[in-house]
Structure formats: C-alpha cells, structure tokens
CSV table of N, CA and C in Angstrom, one decimal:
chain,number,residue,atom,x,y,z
A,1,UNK,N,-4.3,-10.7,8.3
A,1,UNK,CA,-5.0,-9.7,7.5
A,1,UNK,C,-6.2,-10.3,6.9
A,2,UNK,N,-7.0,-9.1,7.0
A,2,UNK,CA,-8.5,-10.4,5.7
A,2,UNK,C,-8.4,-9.4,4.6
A,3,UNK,N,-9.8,-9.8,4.0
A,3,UNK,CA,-10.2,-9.0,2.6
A,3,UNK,C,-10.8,-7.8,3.1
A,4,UNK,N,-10.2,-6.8,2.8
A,4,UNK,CA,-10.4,-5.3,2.7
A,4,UNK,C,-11.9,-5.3,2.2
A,5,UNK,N,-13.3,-4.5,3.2
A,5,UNK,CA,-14.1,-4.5,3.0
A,5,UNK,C,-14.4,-2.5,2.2
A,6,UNK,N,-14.5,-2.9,1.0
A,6,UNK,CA,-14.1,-1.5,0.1
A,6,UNK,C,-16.0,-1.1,-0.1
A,7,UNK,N,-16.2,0.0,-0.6
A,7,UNK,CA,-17.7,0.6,-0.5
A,7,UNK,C,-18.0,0.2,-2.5
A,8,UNK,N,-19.1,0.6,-2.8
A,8,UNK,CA,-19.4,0.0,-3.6
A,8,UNK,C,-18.1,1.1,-4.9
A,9,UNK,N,-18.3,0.3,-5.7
A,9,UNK,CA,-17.3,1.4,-7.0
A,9,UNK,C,-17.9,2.5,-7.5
A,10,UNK,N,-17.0,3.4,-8.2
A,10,UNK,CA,-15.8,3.4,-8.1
A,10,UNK,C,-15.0,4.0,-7.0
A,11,UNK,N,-13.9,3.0,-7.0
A,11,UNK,CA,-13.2,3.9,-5.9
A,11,UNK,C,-11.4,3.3,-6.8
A,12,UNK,N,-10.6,3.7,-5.8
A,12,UNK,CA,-9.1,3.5,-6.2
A,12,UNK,C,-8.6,2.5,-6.0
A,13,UNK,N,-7.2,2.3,-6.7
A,13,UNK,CA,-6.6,1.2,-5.8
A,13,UNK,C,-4.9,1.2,-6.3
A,14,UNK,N,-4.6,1.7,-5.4
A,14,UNK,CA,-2.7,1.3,-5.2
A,14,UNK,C,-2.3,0.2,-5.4
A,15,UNK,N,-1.1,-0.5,-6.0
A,15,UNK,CA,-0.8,-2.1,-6.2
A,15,UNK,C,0.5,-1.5,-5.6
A,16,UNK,N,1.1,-2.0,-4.9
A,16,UNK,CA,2.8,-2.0,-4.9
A,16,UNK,C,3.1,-3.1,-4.5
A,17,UNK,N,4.0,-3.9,-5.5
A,17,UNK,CA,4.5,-4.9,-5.6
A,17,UNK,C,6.0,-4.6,-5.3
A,18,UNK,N,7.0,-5.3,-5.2
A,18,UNK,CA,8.2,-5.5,-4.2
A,18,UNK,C,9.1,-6.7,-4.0
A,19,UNK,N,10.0,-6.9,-4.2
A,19,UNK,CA,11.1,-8.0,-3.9
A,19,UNK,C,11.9,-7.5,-3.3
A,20,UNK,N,12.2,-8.2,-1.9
A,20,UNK,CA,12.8,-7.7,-0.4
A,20,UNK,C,14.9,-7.6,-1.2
A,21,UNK,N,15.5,-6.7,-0.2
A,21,UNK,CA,17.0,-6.7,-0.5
A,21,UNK,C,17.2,-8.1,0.4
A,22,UNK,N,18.5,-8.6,-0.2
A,22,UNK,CA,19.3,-9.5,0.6
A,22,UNK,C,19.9,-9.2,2.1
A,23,UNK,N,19.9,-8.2,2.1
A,23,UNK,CA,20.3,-7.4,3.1
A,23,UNK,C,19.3,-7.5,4.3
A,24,UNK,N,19.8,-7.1,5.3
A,24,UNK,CA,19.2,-6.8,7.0
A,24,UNK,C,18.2,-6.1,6.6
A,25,UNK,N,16.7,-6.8,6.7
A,25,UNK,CA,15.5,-5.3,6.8
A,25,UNK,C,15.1,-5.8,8.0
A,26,UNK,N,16.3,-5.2,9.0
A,26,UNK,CA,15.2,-5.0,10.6
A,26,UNK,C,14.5,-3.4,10.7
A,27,UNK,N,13.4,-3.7,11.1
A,27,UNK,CA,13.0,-3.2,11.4
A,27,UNK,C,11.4,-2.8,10.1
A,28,UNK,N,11.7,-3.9,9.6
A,28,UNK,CA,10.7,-4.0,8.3
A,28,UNK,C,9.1,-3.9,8.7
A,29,UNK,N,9.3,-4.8,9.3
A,29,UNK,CA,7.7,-5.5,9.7
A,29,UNK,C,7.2,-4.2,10.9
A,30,UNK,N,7.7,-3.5,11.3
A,30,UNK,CA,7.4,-2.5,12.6
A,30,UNK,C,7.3,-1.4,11.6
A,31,UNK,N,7.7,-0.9,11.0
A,31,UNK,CA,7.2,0.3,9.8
A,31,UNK,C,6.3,0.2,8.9
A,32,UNK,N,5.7,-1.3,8.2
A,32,UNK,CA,4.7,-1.9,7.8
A,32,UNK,C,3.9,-1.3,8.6
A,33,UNK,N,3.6,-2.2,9.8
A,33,UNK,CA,2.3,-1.9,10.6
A,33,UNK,C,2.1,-0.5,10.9
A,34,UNK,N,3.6,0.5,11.0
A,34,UNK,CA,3.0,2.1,11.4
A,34,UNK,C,2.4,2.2,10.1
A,35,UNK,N,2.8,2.2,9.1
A,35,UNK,CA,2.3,2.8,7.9
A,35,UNK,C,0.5,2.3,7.6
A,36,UNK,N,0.5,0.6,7.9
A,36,UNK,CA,-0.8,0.6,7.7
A,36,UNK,C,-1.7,1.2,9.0
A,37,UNK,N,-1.6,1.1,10.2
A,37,UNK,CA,-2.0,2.6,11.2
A,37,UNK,C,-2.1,3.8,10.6
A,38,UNK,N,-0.9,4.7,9.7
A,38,UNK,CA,-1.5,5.9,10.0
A,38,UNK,C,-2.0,5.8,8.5
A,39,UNK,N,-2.0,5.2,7.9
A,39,UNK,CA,-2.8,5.0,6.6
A,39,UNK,C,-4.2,5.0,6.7
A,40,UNK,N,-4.8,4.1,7.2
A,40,UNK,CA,-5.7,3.9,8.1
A,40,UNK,C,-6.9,5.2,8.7
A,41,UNK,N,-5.6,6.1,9.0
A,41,UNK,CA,-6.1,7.2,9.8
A,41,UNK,C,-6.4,8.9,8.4
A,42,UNK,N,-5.8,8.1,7.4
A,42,UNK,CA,-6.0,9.7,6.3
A,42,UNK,C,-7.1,9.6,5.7
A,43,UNK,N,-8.1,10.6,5.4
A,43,UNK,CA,-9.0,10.5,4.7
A,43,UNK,C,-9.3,10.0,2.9
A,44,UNK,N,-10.1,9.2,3.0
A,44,UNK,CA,-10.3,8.6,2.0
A,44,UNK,C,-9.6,7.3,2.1
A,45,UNK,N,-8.8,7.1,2.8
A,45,UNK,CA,-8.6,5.5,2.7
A,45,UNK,C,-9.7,4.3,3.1
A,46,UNK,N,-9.5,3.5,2.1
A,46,UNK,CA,-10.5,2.7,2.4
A,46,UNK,C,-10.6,0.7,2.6
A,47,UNK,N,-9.0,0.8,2.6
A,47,UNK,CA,-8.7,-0.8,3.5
A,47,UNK,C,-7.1,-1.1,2.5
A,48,UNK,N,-6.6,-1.9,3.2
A,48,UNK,CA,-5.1,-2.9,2.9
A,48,UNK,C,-5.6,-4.4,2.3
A,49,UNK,N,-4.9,-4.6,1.5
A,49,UNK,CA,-4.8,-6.0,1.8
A,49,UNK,C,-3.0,-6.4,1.2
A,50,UNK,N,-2.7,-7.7,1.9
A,50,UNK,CA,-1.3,-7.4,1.9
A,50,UNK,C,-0.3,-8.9,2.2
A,51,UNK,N,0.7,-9.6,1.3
A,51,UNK,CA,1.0,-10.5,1.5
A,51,UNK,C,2.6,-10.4,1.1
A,52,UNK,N,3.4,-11.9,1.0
A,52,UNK,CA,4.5,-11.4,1.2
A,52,UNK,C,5.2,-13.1,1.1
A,53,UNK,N,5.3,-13.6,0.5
A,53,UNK,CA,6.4,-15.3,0.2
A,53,UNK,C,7.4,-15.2,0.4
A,54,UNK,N,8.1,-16.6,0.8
A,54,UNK,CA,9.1,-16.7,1.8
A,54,UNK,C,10.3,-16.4,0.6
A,55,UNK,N,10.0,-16.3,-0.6
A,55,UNK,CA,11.2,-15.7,-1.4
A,55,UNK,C,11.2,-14.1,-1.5
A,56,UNK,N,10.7,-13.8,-0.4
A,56,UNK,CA,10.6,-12.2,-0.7
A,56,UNK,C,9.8,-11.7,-1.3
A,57,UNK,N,9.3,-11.8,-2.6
A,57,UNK,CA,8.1,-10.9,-3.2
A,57,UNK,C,6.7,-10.7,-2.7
A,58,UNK,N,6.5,-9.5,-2.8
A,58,UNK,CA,5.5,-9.5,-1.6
A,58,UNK,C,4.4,-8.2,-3.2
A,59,UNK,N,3.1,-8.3,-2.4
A,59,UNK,CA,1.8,-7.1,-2.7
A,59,UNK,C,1.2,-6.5,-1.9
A,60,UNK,N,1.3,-5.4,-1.8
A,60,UNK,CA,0.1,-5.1,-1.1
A,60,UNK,C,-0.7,-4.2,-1.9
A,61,UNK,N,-2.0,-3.9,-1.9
A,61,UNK,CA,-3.2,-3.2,-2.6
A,61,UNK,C,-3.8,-2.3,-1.3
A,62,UNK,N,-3.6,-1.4,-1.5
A,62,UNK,CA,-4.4,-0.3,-0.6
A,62,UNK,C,-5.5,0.6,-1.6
A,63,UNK,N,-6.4,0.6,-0.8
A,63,UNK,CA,-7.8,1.2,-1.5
A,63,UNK,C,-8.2,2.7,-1.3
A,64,UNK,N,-8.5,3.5,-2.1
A,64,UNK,CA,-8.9,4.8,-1.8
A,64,UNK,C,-10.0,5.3,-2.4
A,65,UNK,N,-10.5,6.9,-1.8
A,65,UNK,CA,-11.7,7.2,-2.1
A,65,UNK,C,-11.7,7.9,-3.9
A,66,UNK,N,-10.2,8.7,-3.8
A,66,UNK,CA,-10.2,9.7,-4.5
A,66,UNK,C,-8.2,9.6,-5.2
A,67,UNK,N,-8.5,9.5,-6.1
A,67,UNK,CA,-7.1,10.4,-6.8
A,67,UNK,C,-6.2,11.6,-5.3
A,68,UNK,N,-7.1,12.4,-5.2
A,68,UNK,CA,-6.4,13.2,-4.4
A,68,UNK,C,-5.8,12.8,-2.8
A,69,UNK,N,-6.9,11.6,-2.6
A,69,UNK,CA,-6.3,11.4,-1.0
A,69,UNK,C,-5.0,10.0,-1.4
A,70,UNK,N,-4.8,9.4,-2.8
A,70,UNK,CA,-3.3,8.9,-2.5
A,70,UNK,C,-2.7,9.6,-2.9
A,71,UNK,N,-2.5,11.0,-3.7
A,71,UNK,CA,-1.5,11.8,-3.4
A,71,UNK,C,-1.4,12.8,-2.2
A,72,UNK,N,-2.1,12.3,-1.2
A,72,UNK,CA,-1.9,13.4,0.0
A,72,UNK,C,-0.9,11.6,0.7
A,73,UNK,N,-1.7,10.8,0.3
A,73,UNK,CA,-0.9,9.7,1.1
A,73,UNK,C,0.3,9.6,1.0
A,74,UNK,N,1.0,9.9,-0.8
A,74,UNK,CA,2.0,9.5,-1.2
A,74,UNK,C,2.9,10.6,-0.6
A,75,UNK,N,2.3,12.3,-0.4
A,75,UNK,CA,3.2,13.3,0.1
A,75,UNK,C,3.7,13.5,1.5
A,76,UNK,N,2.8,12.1,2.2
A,76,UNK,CA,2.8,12.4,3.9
A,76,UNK,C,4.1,12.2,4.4
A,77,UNK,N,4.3,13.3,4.8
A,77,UNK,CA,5.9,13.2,5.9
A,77,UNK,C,6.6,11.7,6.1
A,78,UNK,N,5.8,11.1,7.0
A,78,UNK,CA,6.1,9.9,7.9
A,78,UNK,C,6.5,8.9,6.7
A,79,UNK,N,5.0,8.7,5.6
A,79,UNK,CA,5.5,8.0,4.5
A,79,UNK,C,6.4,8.2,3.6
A,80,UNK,N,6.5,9.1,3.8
A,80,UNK,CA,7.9,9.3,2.7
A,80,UNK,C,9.5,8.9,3.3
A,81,UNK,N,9.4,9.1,4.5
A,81,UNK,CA,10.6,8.7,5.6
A,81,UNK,C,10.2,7.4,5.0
A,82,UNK,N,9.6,6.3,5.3
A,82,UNK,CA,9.2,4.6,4.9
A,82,UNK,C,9.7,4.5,3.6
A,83,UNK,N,9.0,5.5,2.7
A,83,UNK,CA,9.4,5.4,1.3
A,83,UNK,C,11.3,5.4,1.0
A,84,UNK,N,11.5,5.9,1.5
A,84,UNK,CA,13.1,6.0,1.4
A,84,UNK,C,13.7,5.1,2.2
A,85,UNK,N,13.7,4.8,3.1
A,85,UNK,CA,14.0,3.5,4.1
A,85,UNK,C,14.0,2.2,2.5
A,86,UNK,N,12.8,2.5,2.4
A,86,UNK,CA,12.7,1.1,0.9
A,86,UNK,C,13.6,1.0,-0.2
A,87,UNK,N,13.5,2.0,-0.2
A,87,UNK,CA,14.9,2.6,-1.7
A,87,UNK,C,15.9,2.1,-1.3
A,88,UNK,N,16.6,2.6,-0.1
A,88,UNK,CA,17.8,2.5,0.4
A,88,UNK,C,18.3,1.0,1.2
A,89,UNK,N,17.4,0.7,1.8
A,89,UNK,CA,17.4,-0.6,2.6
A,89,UNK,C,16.7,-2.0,2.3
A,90,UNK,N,15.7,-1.4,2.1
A,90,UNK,CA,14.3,-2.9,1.9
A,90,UNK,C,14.8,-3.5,0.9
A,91,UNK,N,14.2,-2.8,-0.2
A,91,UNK,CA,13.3,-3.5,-1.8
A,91,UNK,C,14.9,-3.3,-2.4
A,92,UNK,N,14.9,-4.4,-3.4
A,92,UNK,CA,15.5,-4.9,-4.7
A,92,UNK,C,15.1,-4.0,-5.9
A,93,UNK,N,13.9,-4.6,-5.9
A,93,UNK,CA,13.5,-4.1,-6.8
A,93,UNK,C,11.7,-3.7,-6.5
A,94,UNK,N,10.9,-2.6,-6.6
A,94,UNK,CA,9.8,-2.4,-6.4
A,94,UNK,C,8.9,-1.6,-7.8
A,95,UNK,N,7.6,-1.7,-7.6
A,95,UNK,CA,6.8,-1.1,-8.6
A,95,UNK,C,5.3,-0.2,-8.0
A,96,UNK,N,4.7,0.3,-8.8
A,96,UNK,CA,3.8,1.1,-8.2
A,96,UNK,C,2.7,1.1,-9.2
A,97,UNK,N,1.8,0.7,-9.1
A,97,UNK,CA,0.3,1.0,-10.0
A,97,UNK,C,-0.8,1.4,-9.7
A,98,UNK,N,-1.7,2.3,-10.1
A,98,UNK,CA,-2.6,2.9,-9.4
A,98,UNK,C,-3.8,2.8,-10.5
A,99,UNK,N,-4.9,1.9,-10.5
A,99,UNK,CA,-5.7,1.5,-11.3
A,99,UNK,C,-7.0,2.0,-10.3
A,100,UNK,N,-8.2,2.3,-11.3
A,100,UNK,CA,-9.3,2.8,-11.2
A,100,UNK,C,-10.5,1.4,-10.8
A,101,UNK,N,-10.9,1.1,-10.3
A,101,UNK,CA,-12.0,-0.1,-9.8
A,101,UNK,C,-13.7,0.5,-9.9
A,102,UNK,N,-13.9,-0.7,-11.3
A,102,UNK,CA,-15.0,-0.3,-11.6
A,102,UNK,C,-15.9,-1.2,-11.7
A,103,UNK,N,-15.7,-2.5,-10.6
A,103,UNK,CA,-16.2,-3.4,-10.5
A,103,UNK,C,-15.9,-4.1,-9.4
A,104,UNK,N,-16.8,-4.8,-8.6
A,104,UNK,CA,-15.9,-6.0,-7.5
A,104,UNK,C,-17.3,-6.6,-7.3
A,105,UNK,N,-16.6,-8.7,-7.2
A,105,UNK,CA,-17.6,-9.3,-6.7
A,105,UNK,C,-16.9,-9.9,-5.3
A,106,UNK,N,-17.6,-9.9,-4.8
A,106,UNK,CA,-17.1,-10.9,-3.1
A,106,UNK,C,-17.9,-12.3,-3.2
A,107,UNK,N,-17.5,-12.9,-2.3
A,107,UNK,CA,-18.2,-14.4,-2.0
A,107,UNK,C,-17.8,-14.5,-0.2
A,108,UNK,N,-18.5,-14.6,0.5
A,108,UNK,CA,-18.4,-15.0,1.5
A,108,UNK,C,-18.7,-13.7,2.9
C-alpha cells in the first residue's frame, strides 16, 4: 500500500483503528481488499491508507470528499455485511473517528 494521494483540503477522513479477536479471522485479508475495491468505486472517496502489527492492532484512514459520501459508505449493503463479520468474528475491540482535514504537507 503507499500514501494515499488526497486533493488539496478540506476534505474527510475516517480513522478506524482495531485489535484483531484471538480467534480464526479466515477469510479477513479477502474482505479487506473487497472492501478497499468497492470503496474505491463510491463517489467521493478519495484513497486508503492502511496497516496492521504482528500483535494485531491495526489502522486504517480512508479519505473522503464529503460528510455525505461516508455515510452512503457506512450504509452500503456489502459494507455493512463486513461491518458485522467484525463485530462478530474479527475485532476485540474496534473504534471509529471521523475528523475534518484542514491541512496536509507531503515530502517526496
């Protein structure tokens, strides 16, 4: 994964942070990448970035144009199937933040 190439500010940004269950998450890493695909494909999204240590805790930051297109994200069918798979199977314990970006520098 690289650094999410985002347009200038303001735009959105999702945090969801995450500590994996003890338990079996097969099938984890294959619903990841659907979700970053059809994420990808809704309007107003505007990149991932996304990591994950070998003790489980993981981030990912997904970027948007508008307030309204992560609540069309958060309502989408498919994602919400993923969303509950997490509840029930994945995450321990998870979090959700959705902070406004009214700044960014890059280097490189």
């Amino acid at each position: 994964m690289t650094i999410a190439r985002t347009p200038e500010p303001p735009y959105y940004a999702v945090v969801f942070t995450s500590q994996m269950s003890d338990g079996d998450n097969k099938g984890y890493g294959a619903m990841g990448d659907k979700m970053v695909e059809l994420a990808s494909q809704q309007e107003g999204f505007l990149g991932v970035e996304s990591a994950r240590g070998g003790d489980g805790f993981g981030i990912t930051v997904s970027y948007w144009a508008t307030l309204e297109a992560i609540e069309a994200w958060k309502n989408h069918s498919l994602h919400q199937v993923a969303q509950d798979k997490g509840k029930a199977e994945w995450y321990q314990q998870f979090g959700l933040r959705v902070a406004k970006v009214e700044r960014d520098n890059f280097m490189g």
